[in-house]
Amino acid sequence: MKAMNSPMIALSCYLISMTALLIPLTKPDLKLFPQNTKIAIKTAFLISMIPLFLFIKEETQSMFISWKWFNIGSTPINISIQLDEYSILFIPIALLVSWSIIEFSLWYMHNDYKIQLFFKYLLIFLLAMMLLVSAGNLFLLFMGWEGVGIMSYLLIGWYFTRSNAGAAALQAVLYNRIGDIGFLFTMFWLISSYDSLDLNFVFSMNNPTPLIIAFIIAAASKSAQFGLHPWLASAMEGPTPVSALLHSSTMVVAGVFLLIRIYPMIKDNQIALTTCLCLGAISTAFAATCALTQNDIKKIIAFSTSSQLGLMVVAIGLNMPHLAFFHICTHAFFKAMLFLCSGSIIHNLNDEQDIRKMGGLQKTLPVTTTCISIGSLALMGTPYLAGFFSKDAIIEAINSSNVNAWALILTIIATSFTAVYSFRIIYFASMKLPRSNVILNINENNPTIIKPIKRLAVGSIIAGLLINQIVFPTSPVTLTLPLDLKLTALLVSALGFLMALDLAQTSWTKSPLSSNLTKSVNTSFYNVIIHRIIPSLSFNISLYISSHLIDMTWLEKMGPKGLTELQLPPIKMNQMVQQGLIKTYLSIFTFTTLICLITLQLV
């Protein structure tokens, strides 16, 4: 009886959590709205832990409930809620991370005169993500998908007086439109072919490859895979709490979560698996390379996110979605913490984001620099921190699989680069001597700064070990790998760490204004090609066509020049006739008389 009641308890807890999040939105203009938002998210998190404990203790299977909503022709559209191992585990993590980010925002945004609106946007953003992860059909999933998209647009462009912020928000929307086209294509095809959008029904059918490729395109745009990645770094124009929420547990992981959700469609399709594997490997290597040459602390962490998302897509290409999901869960903790720590540093250094102007902060910001070190080490895959369990599992899986050798090499290189750019942040921000303005008033003794960062730091240390016990089956697969392959991830990370130490010491003395590697090796060439060269080329070709074809050819030939060339010959002929010669006049008279006589005879 107890086991039978557990699905209903879990569903009730989910609905109560959603209701708790909706209550503050009834009075968004209250002065205490930011505080109410924090309390609501904290309450929702505590309630959402009940289904998780039930899942762990009783191994509750997935729960599915559906209410009839409306019909599109003969296709029923229902409100379908699906609570399975993915949504039950992800929702508490998303709420815990969001609770920490919201609490940090109370300090970070306290001077903003529209703080109520900012918190309202953050709350709707979180609700859209919860709807996405618990959706039981593609229509509801698409509503959550579009919800996180439009809220990211509003939040990235929060500082609307800056032209860069507006451009970044618009860029995010335009890149995501590409993915939305893929998503809409799949929905229309399923409605026309199956008359159903329910996930379980769609999985039971034999789905064609183009349909799955459209899903992968949708996921690639949302999760900033190579080719559709530039918007993710540009999104750093938004406030730091937005970056933290966007990159940890919402928006960017939505694409990978979609691939995990539709995994039954992908698992037997070799083309789809190979596409995911190669796309993920290229993305993780390219983004890691971009992170190496950045000097903006937020952009380094942003490219790091793009690199880790590529690693998650690699795990899906390996036919191991549980590893991708595991990495999503552990990544949320340390990535949110890295952004919050960077926000603390930026705010205390009077909005300075260049790591070359930082240094010696371990004395003035001890908690922040300690936590940024923990987060960076977790990101590297340091043994027994959160990232180690998920990241090393993916590296071991790719080493033990019969996969594309280039995908394997790119993933290993990206793993090494992760250590390089992570150590670069630690070294330039924390170590050596201060290089910031001495008159700055640096202070981190505010509980709204320290508590969220400490909470996420604890998660970055223990989350991997705890989630490892839940995600993996009770009888794990035994991998018979040789010692060198087993230790690949650790060895390449250690190599990257040593390389980073040498590079950091070499480049420490260089002024931000001096020429260095980051100027000679510019990895933002993709943006230059897509956003500068191609539009410039198309505009120049259009101008050439319009000026030469229309102005020079049509208007000139049919206009002044055309009329001149057309009329000059008869005018000159007429001038030759009008010269006063009697012979010419008599010839014309005789010729016209003859023509007239012939005409009269014919009539």
CSV table of C-alpha atoms in Angstrom, one decimal, residues 3 19 161 168 177 187 203 256 299 329 399 446 553 598:
chain,number,residue,atom,x,y,z
A,3,ALA,CA,4.6,1.7,-2.5
A,19,THR,CA,2.3,26.3,-6.5
A,161,THR,CA,21.0,51.1,-22.3
A,168,ALA,CA,23.7,39.9,-27.3
A,177,ARG,CA,15.3,30.4,-33.7
A,187,MET,CA,6.2,18.5,-34.0
A,203,PHE,CA,9.1,6.3,-28.8
A,256,VAL,CA,21.2,18.2,-23.7
A,299,LYS,CA,33.9,34.6,-20.9
A,329,CYS,CA,23.8,17.5,-12.2
A,399,ASN,CA,38.2,5.0,-24.0
A,446,ASN,CA,27.8,40.0,3.7
A,553,THR,CA,22.4,49.1,-67.1
A,598,ILE,CA,2.7,52.7,-107.0
